[in-house]
CSV table of C-alpha atoms in Angstrom, one decimal:
chain,number,residue,atom,x,y,z
Y,164,UNK,CA,1.4,1.5,-4.3
Y,165,UNK,CA,0.4,1.0,-1.3
Y,166,UNK,CA,1.0,-0.9,1.8
Y,167,UNK,CA,-1.4,-4.0,1.2
Y,168,UNK,CA,0.5,-4.1,-2.6
Y,169,UNK,CA,3.7,-4.1,-1.4
Y,170,UNK,CA,3.1,-6.7,1.4
Y,171,UNK,CA,1.9,-8.7,-1.6
Y,172,UNK,CA,4.9,-8.6,-3.5
Y,173,UNK,CA,7.1,-9.3,-0.5
Y,174,UNK,CA,6.3,-13.1,-1.1
Y,175,UNK,CA,6.5,-15.2,1.9
Y,176,UNK,CA,9.2,-14.2,3.8
Y,177,UNK,CA,8.1,-12.0,6.9
Y,178,UNK,CA,10.9,-10.3,7.5
Y,179,UNK,CA,11.0,-8.9,3.8
Y,180,UNK,CA,7.4,-8.4,4.5
Y,181,UNK,CA,8.2,-5.8,7.3
Y,182,UNK,CA,10.3,-4.5,5.3
Y,183,UNK,CA,8.2,-3.7,2.2
Y,184,UNK,CA,5.8,-2.4,4.9
Y,185,UNK,CA,8.7,-0.6,6.6
Y,186,UNK,CA,9.6,1.9,3.4
Y,187,UNK,CA,6.6,3.9,4.1
Y,188,UNK,CA,7.9,4.6,7.7
Y,189,UNK,CA,11.5,4.9,7.9
Y,190,UNK,CA,11.9,8.0,9.2
Y,191,UNK,CA,15.7,8.4,10.2
Y,192,UNK,CA,15.5,4.6,10.7
Y,193,UNK,CA,19.6,3.3,9.8
Y,194,UNK,CA,19.0,0.7,7.1
Y,195,UNK,CA,22.6,-1.1,7.9
Y,196,UNK,CA,21.0,-2.1,11.7
Y,197,UNK,CA,18.1,-3.7,10.0
Y,198,UNK,CA,18.5,-7.7,9.7
Y,199,UNK,CA,19.2,-8.4,5.7
Y,200,UNK,CA,15.7,-9.6,4.8
Y,201,UNK,CA,14.3,-6.7,6.2
Y,202,UNK,CA,16.7,-4.3,4.6
Y,203,UNK,CA,15.6,-6.5,1.3
Y,204,UNK,CA,12.1,-5.9,1.9
Y,205,UNK,CA,12.9,-2.2,2.2
Y,206,UNK,CA,14.9,-1.6,-0.8
Y,207,UNK,CA,12.5,-3.6,-2.9
Y,208,UNK,CA,10.0,-0.9,-1.8
Y,209,UNK,CA,11.8,1.7,-3.2
Y,210,UNK,CA,12.1,-0.3,-6.4
Y,211,UNK,CA,8.3,-0.4,-6.4
Y,212,UNK,CA,8.0,2.8,-5.9
Y,213,UNK,CA,10.5,4.0,-9.1
Y,214,UNK,CA,9.0,1.7,-11.3
Y,215,UNK,CA,5.3,2.8,-10.5
Y,216,UNK,CA,5.6,6.3,-10.9
Y,217,UNK,CA,6.6,5.5,-14.7
Y,218,UNK,CA,4.4,2.6,-15.4
Y,219,UNK,CA,1.7,4.1,-17.9
Y,220,UNK,CA,-0.8,2.8,-16.2
Y,221,UNK,CA,0.1,4.9,-12.6
Y,222,UNK,CA,0.5,7.6,-14.9
Y,223,UNK,CA,-3.3,7.1,-16.2
Y,224,UNK,CA,-4.5,7.0,-12.6
Y,225,UNK,CA,-3.3,10.0,-11.4
Y,226,UNK,CA,-3.9,11.8,-14.1
Y,227,UNK,CA,-8.0,11.1,-13.6
Y,228,UNK,CA,-7.2,12.3,-10.0
Y,229,UNK,CA,-4.8,15.6,-10.3
Y,230,UNK,CA,-7.1,18.1,-11.6
Y,231,UNK,CA,-9.4,17.3,-8.5
Y,232,UNK,CA,-6.5,16.9,-5.3
Y,233,UNK,CA,-3.1,18.3,-7.4
Y,234,UNK,CA,-0.1,16.4,-6.1
Y,235,UNK,CA,-2.0,14.3,-3.8
Y,236,UNK,CA,-3.3,12.4,-7.1
Y,237,UNK,CA,-0.1,9.7,-6.5
Y,238,UNK,CA,-0.9,8.7,-2.6
Y,239,UNK,CA,-4.5,8.8,-3.6
Y,240,UNK,CA,-4.1,6.0,-6.6
Y,241,UNK,CA,-1.9,3.9,-4.2
Y,242,UNK,CA,-4.8,3.9,-2.0
Y,243,UNK,CA,-7.3,3.1,-5.0
Y,244,UNK,CA,-4.9,0.5,-6.1
Y,245,UNK,CA,-4.9,-1.4,-2.7
Y,246,UNK,CA,-8.7,-0.8,-2.8
Y,247,UNK,CA,-8.8,-2.7,-6.7
Y,248,UNK,CA,-6.1,-5.4,-5.0
Y,249,UNK,CA,-8.4,-6.3,-2.0
Y,250,UNK,CA,-11.8,-6.7,-3.9
Y,251,UNK,CA,-10.0,-9.0,-5.9
Y,252,UNK,CA,-7.3,-10.7,-3.3
Y,253,UNK,CA,-7.8,-13.9,-5.0
Y,254,UNK,CA,-6.7,-13.5,-8.2
Y,255,UNK,CA,-3.5,-12.8,-6.3
Y,256,UNK,CA,-3.2,-14.8,-3.6
Y,257,UNK,CA,-5.0,-18.3,-2.7
Y,258,UNK,CA,-4.9,-17.2,1.0
Y,259,UNK,CA,-7.8,-15.4,2.6
Y,260,UNK,CA,-7.1,-11.8,3.0
Y,261,UNK,CA,-8.3,-11.8,6.3
Y,262,UNK,CA,-6.1,-14.6,7.2
Y,263,UNK,CA,-3.1,-12.7,5.3
Y,264,UNK,CA,-3.8,-9.4,7.2
Y,265,UNK,CA,-3.5,-10.9,10.6
Y,266,UNK,CA,0.0,-12.9,9.6
Y,267,UNK,CA,1.2,-9.7,8.6
Y,268,UNK,CA,0.1,-7.9,12.0
Y,269,UNK,CA,2.1,-10.9,13.9
Y,270,UNK,CA,4.7,-10.3,12.2
Y,271,UNK,CA,5.0,-6.8,13.0
Y,272,UNK,CA,4.6,-7.9,16.5
Y,273,UNK,CA,7.6,-10.1,15.8
Y,274,UNK,CA,9.8,-7.5,14.6
Y,275,UNK,CA,9.2,-4.8,16.7
Y,276,UNK,CA,12.9,-3.9,17.7
Y,277,UNK,CA,13.4,-3.2,13.9
Y,278,UNK,CA,10.3,-1.4,12.9
Y,279,UNK,CA,11.3,2.3,14.0
Y,280,UNK,CA,9.1,5.1,15.7
Y,281,UNK,CA,6.7,5.6,13.1
Y,282,UNK,CA,5.3,1.7,12.3
Y,283,UNK,CA,5.7,0.8,16.1
Y,284,UNK,CA,3.1,3.7,17.1
Y,285,UNK,CA,1.1,2.2,13.9
Y,286,UNK,CA,1.4,-0.8,14.2
Y,287,UNK,CA,-1.4,-1.9,17.0
Y,288,UNK,CA,-3.7,0.8,15.4
Y,289,UNK,CA,-3.2,-0.7,11.8
Y,290,UNK,CA,-4.6,-4.6,13.7
Y,291,UNK,CA,-7.1,-2.6,15.5
Y,292,UNK,CA,-9.1,-1.6,12.9
Y,293,UNK,CA,-7.6,-4.3,10.3
Y,294,UNK,CA,-6.4,-2.0,8.1
Y,295,UNK,CA,-5.0,-4.2,5.3
Y,296,UNK,CA,-8.5,-6.0,4.9
Y,297,UNK,CA,-10.5,-2.5,5.3
Y,298,UNK,CA,-9.6,-1.7,1.7
Y,299,UNK,CA,-12.2,-4.1,0.4
Y,300,UNK,CA,-15.0,-1.7,1.7
Y,301,UNK,CA,-15.8,2.2,1.2
Y,302,UNK,CA,-15.1,2.6,5.3
Y,303,UNK,CA,-11.9,1.3,4.8
Y,304,UNK,CA,-11.4,3.6,1.6
Y,305,UNK,CA,-12.6,6.8,3.6
Y,306,UNK,CA,-10.5,6.3,6.7
Y,307,UNK,CA,-7.8,5.7,4.8
Y,308,UNK,CA,-8.3,9.4,2.7
Y,309,UNK,CA,-9.4,11.1,6.3
Y,310,UNK,CA,-5.5,9.9,7.5
Y,311,UNK,CA,-4.1,10.9,4.4
Y,312,UNK,CA,-5.6,14.3,4.7
Y,313,UNK,CA,-4.7,14.4,8.1
Y,314,UNK,CA,-0.9,14.3,7.0
Y,315,UNK,CA,-1.6,16.8,4.4
Y,316,UNK,CA,-2.7,19.3,7.6
Y,317,UNK,CA,-6.4,19.3,6.0
Y,318,UNK,CA,-5.5,21.3,2.8
Y,319,UNK,CA,-7.1,19.5,0.4
Y,320,UNK,CA,-10.2,17.5,0.8
Y,321,UNK,CA,-10.0,13.9,-0.5
Y,322,UNK,CA,-13.3,12.3,0.1
Y,323,UNK,CA,-15.0,13.5,-3.1
Y,324,UNK,CA,-12.7,11.3,-5.2
Y,325,UNK,CA,-14.3,8.1,-4.1
Y,326,UNK,CA,-16.9,9.0,-6.6
Y,327,UNK,CA,-13.9,8.8,-9.1
Y,328,UNK,CA,-13.2,5.6,-7.8
Y,329,UNK,CA,-17.0,4.3,-7.8
Y,330,UNK,CA,-17.8,5.5,-11.2
Y,331,UNK,CA,-14.8,4.5,-13.0
Y,332,UNK,CA,-14.4,1.3,-10.8
Y,333,UNK,CA,-13.9,-1.1,-14.2
Y,334,UNK,CA,-10.7,1.9,-15.5
Y,335,UNK,CA,-9.6,1.4,-12.1
Y,336,UNK,CA,-9.1,-2.6,-12.0
Y,337,UNK,CA,-7.8,-2.7,-15.6
Y,338,UNK,CA,-5.0,-0.1,-14.8
Y,339,UNK,CA,-4.7,-1.9,-11.6
Y,340,UNK,CA,-4.3,-5.5,-13.1
Y,341,UNK,CA,-2.3,-3.8,-16.0
Y,342,UNK,CA,0.3,-2.2,-13.2
Y,343,UNK,CA,0.6,-5.9,-11.1
Y,344,UNK,CA,0.5,-8.1,-13.8
Y,345,UNK,CA,4.1,-6.0,-15.1
Y,346,UNK,CA,5.5,-5.3,-11.2
Y,347,UNK,CA,5.2,-9.3,-10.9
Y,348,UNK,CA,7.3,-9.5,-14.2
Y,349,UNK,CA,9.7,-7.0,-13.5
Y,350,UNK,CA,10.2,-8.5,-9.8
Y,351,UNK,CA,10.5,-12.0,-11.5
Y,352,UNK,CA,7.4,-12.8,-9.0
């Protein structure tokens, strides 16, 4: 799962939400130095990732992408699933996505001392482009794929994968709903 799904699964606790996002930005952050609720969010992040990697819906998603982009199939599937979540947000949460995303950015500001250098650097840009809500739109997906490509040192072209999402949208949505429903049961959410 990518940022938006981790945040949704973290529940209502701001510290736990911050921890769920921090899981992707840890670097050399000392987990023991984090407040307990933030640490619980980080631990849940790892639990969610481990569960997803073995779930049949996620494996199918990766398999659809693998012939085109190799080992980047997992991260791209995560991004595509965040798009599915953003598109169907009201099915999973009553609070509008635009309000939820602004709350998350405020939480990041409030927990700045514990974010570590990577997330501290990323947080202002996330707010500036409203990264979380941008997953609803094609432009947001393109931006996320460009960012992943830069992190991959431009070794693979990811933008053409969007056609996989567009032509197979119902398959992606069905796999996402299957995975998210099972994840919520697994976490007791």
